[in-house]
PDB file of C-alpha atoms in Angstrom:
ATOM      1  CA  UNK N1460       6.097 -65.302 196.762  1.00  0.00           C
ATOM      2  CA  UNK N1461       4.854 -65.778 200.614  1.00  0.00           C
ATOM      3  CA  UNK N1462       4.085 -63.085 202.643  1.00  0.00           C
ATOM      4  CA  UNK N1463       3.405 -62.615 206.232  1.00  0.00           C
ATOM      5  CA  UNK N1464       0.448 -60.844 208.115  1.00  0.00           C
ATOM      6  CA  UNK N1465       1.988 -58.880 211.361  1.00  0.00           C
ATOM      7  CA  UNK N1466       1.212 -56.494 213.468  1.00  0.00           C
ATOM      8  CA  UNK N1467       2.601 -53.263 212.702  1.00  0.00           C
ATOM      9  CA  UNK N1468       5.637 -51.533 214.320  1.00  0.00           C
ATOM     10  CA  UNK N1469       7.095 -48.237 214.367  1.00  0.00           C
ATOM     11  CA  UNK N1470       9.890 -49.599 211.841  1.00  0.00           C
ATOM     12  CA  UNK N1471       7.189 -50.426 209.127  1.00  0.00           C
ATOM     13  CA  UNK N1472       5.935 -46.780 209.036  1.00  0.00           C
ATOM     14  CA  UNK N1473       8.121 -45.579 206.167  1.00  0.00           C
ATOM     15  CA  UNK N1474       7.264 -48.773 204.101  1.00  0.00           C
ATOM     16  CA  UNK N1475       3.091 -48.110 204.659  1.00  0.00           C
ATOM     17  CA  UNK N1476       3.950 -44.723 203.607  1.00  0.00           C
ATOM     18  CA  UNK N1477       5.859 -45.517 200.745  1.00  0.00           C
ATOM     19  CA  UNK N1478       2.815 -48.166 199.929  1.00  0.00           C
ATOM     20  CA  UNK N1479       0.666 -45.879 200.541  1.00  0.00           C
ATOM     21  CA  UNK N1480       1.718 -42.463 199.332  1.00  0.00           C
ATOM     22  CA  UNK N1481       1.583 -43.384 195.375  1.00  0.00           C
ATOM     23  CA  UNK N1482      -2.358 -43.899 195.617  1.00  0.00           C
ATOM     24  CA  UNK N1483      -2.939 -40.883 197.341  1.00  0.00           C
ATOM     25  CA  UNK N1484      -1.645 -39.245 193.878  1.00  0.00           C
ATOM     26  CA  UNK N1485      -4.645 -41.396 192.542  1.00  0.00           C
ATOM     27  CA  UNK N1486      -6.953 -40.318 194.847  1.00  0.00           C
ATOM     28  CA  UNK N1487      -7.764 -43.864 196.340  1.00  0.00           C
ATOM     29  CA  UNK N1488      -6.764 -43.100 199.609  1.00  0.00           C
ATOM     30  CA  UNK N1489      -6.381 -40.073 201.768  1.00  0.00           C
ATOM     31  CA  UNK N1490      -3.090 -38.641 202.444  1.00  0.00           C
ATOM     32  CA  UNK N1491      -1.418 -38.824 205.865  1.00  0.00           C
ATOM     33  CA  UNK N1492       1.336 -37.069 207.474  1.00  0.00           C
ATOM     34  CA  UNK N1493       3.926 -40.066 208.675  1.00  0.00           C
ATOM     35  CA  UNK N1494       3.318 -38.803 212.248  1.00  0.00           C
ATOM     36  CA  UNK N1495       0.062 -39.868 211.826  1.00  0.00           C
ATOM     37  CA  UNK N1496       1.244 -43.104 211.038  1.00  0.00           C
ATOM     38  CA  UNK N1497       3.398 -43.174 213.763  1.00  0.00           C
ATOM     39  CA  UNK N1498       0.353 -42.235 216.273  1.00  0.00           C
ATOM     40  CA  UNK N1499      -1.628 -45.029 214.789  1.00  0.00           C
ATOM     41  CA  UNK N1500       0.802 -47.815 214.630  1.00  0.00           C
ATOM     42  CA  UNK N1501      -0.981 -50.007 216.800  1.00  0.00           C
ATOM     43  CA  UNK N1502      -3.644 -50.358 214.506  1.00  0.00           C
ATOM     44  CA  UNK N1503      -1.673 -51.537 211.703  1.00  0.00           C
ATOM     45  CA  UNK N1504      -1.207 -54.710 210.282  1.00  0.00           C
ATOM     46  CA  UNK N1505       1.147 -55.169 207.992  1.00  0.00           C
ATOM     47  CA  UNK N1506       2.288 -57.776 204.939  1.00  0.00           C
ATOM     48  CA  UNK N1507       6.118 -58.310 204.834  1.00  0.00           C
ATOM     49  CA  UNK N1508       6.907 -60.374 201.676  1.00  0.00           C
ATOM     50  CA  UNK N1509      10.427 -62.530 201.827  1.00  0.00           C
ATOM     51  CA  UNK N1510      12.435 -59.441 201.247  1.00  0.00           C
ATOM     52  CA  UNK N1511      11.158 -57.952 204.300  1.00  0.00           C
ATOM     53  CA  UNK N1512       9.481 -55.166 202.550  1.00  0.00           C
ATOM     54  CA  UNK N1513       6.090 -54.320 203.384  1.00  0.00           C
ATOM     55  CA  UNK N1514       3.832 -55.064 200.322  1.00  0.00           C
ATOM     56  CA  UNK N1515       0.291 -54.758 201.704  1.00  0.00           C
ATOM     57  CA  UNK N1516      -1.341 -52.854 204.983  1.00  0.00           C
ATOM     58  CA  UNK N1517      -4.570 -51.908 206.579  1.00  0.00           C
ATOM     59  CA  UNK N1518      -5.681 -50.562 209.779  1.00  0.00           C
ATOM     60  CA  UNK N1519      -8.396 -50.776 212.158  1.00  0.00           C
ATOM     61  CA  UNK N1520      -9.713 -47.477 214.065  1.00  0.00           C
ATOM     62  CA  UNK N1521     -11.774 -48.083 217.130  1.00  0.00           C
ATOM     63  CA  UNK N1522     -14.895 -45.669 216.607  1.00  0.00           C
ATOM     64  CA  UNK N1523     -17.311 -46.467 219.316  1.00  0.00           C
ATOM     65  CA  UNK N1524     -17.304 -49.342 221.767  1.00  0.00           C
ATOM     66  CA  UNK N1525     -19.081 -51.401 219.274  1.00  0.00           C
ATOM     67  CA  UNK N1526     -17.993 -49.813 215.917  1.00  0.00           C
ATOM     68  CA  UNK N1527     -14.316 -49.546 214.238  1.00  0.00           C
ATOM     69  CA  UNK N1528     -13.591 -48.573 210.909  1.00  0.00           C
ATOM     70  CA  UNK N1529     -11.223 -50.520 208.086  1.00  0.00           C
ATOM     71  CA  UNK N1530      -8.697 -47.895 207.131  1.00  0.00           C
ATOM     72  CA  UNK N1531      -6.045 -47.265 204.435  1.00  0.00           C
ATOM     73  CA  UNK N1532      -6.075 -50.780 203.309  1.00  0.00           C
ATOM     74  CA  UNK N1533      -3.598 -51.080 200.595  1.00  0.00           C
ATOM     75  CA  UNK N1534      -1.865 -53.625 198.208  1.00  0.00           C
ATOM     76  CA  UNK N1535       0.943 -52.917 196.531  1.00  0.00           C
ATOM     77  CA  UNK N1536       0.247 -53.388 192.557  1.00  0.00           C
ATOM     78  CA  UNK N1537       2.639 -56.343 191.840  1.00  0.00           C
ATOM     79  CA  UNK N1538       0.531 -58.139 195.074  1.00  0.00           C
ATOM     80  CA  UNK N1539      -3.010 -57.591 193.544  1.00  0.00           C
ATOM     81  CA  UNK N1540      -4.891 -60.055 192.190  1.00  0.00           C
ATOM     82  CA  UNK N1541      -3.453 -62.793 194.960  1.00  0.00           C
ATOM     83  CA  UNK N1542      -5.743 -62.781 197.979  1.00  0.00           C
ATOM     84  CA  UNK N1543      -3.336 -60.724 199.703  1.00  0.00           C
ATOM     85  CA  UNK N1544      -5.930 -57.914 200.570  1.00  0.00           C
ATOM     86  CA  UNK N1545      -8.703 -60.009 201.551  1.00  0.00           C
ATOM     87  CA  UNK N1546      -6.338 -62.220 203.950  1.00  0.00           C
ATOM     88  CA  UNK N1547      -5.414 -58.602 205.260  1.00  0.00           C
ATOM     89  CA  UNK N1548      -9.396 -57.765 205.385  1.00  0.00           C
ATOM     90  CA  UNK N1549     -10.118 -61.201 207.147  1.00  0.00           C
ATOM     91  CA  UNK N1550      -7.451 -60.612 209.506  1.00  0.00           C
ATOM     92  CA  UNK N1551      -8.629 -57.027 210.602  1.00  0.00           C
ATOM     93  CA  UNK N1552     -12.345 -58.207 210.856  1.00  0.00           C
ATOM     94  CA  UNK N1553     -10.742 -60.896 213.443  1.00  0.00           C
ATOM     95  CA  UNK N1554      -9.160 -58.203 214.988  1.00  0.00           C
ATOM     96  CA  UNK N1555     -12.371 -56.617 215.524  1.00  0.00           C
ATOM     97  CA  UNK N1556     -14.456 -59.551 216.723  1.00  0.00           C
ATOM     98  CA  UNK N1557     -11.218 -60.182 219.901  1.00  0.00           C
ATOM     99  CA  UNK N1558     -12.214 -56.619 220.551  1.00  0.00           C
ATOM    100  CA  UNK N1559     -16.014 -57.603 220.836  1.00  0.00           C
ATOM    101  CA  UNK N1560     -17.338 -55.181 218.200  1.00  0.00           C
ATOM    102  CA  UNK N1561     -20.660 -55.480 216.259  1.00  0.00           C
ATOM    103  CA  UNK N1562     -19.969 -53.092 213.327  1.00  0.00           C
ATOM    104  CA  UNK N1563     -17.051 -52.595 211.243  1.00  0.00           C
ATOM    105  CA  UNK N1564     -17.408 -49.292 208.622  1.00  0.00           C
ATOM    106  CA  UNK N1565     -15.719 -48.677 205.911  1.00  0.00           C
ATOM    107  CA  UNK N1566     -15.314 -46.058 202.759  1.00  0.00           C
ATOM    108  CA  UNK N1567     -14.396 -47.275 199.780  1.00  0.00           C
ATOM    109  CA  UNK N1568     -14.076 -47.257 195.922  1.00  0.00           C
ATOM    110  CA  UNK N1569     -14.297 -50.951 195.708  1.00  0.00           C
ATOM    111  CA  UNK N1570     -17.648 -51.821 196.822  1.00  0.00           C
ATOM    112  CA  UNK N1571     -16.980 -55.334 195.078  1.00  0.00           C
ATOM    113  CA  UNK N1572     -13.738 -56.293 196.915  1.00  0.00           C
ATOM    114  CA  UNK N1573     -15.990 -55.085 200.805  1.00  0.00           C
ATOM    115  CA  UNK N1574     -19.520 -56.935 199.340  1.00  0.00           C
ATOM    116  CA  UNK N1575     -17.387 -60.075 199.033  1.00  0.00           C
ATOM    117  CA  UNK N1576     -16.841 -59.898 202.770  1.00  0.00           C
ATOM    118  CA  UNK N1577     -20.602 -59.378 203.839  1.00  0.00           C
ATOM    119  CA  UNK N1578     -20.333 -55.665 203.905  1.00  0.00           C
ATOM    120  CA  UNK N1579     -23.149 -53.604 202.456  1.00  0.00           C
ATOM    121  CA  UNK N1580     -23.759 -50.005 201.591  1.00  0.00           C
ATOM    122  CA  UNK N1581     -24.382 -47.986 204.425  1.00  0.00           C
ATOM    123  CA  UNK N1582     -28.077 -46.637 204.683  1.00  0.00           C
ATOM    124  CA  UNK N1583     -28.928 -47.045 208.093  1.00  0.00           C
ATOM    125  CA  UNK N1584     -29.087 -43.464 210.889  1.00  0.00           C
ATOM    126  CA  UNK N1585     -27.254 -43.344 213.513  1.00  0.00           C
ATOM    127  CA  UNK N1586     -28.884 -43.185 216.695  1.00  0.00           C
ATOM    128  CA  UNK N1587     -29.547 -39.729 218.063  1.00  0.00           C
ATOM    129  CA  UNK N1588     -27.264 -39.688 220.750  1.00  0.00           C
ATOM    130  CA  UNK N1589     -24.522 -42.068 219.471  1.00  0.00           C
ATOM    131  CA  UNK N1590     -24.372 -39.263 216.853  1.00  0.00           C
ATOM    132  CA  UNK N1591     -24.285 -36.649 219.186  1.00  0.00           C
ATOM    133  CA  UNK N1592     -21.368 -37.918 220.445  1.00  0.00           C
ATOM    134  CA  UNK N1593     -19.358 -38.995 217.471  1.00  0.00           C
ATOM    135  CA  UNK N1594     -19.946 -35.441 216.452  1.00  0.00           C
ATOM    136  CA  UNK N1595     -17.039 -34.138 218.972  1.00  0.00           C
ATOM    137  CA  UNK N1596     -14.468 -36.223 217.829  1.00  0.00           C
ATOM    138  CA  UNK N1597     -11.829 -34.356 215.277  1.00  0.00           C
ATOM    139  CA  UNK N1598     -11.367 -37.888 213.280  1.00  0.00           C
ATOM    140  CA  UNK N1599     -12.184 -37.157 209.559  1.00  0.00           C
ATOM    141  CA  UNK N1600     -13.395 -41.207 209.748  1.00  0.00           C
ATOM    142  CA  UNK N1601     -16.133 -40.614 212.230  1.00  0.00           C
ATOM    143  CA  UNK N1602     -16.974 -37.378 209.827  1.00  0.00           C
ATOM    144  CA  UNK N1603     -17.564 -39.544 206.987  1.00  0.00           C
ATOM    145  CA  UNK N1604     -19.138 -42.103 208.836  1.00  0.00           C
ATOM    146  CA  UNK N1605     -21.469 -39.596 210.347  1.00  0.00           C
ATOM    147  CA  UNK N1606     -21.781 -38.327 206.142  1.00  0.00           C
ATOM    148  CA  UNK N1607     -20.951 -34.638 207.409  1.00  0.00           C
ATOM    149  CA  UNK N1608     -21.205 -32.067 204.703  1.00  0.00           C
ATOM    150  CA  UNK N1609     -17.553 -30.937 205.262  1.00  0.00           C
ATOM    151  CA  UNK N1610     -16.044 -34.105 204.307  1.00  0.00           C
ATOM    152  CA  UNK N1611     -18.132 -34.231 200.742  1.00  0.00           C
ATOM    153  CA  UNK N1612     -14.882 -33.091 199.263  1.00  0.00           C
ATOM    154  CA  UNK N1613     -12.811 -35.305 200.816  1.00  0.00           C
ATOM    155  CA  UNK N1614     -14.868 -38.686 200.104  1.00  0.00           C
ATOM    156  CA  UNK N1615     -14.632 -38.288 196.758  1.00  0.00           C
ATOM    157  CA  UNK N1616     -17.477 -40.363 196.010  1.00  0.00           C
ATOM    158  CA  UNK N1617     -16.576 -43.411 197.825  1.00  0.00           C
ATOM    159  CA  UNK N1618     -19.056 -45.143 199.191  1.00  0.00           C
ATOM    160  CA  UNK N1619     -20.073 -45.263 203.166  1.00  0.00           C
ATOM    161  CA  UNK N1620     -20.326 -49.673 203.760  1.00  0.00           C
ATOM    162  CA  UNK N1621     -20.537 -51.602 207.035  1.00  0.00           C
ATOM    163  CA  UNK N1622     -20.780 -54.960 208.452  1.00  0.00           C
ATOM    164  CA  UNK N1623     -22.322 -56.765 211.094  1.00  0.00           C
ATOM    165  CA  UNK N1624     -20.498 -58.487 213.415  1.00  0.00           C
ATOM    166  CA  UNK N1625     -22.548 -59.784 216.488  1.00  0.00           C
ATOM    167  CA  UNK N1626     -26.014 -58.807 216.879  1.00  0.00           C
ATOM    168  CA  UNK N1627     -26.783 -56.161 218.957  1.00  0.00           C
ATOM    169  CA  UNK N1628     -26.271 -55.888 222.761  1.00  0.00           C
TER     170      UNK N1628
END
């Protein structure tokens, strides 16, 4: 079965929740509200199989002007197993080199799937005043990325991973 890689558009939002919603259950994901998803449409992609149905997403949040994050990046189950994810990982990371960004960040149970792609497991600080500022931001994704205590609960033990893009300015 084919499927296409798209951007995102305010008609898909029900299908990423309806993706999305069953592994929130699972606690793979976090759950949204769908006016969440409607706020962050443009940083959707979407798969649309030949029914039109939306079998795969993932997003990419803009975090800094050199960092973004990979969020809710989902398969549905009868997709797994077929490349679908990593063409929709490959596709976001191409998304974030157009934008000119040097990091991409993500949190994640499957440390595999993200190692494959020339992530690795986050150890590095964050600059003193880069953190600083990513501290005033309400976004539970720069709270994880910054490994704030209040989001312990939250992470579930994922791990915190991130790529390189370009070298540094």
């Amino acid at each position: 079965m084919s499927t296409t890689i798209r951007p995102a558009l305010p008609a898909d939002v029900r299908g990423i929740n309806r993706l999305v919603e069953p592994m929130t259950h699972t606690g793979v994901l976090l759950g949204k509200d769908l006016v969440s998803y409607y706020e962050a449409v443009q940083e959707f992609l979407v798969a649309i199989d030949e029914a039109g149905e939306v079998v795969g997403c993932g997003a990419l949040h803009v975090m800094w002007e050199d960092l973004a994050e990979v969020r809710t990046l989902a398969v549905h189950e009868d997709h797994l197993r077929t490349g679908l994810g990593h063409r929709l990982l490959d596709s976001l990371l191409e998304r974030a080199l157009q934008l000119g960004l040097q990091r991409v960040f993500c949190l994640t149970f499957e440390v595999d799937f993200f190692v494959r792609h020339g992530f690795e497991v986050m150890s590095e600080a964050v600059e003193p005043d880069l953190y600083n500022q990513l501290l005033r931001s309400p976004d539970e994704g720069i709270a994880e990325f910054l490994d704030l205590a209040r989001v312990k609960p939250n992470t579930l033990g994922n791990t915190r991973m991130i790529k390189a893009l370009l070298p540094p300015r």
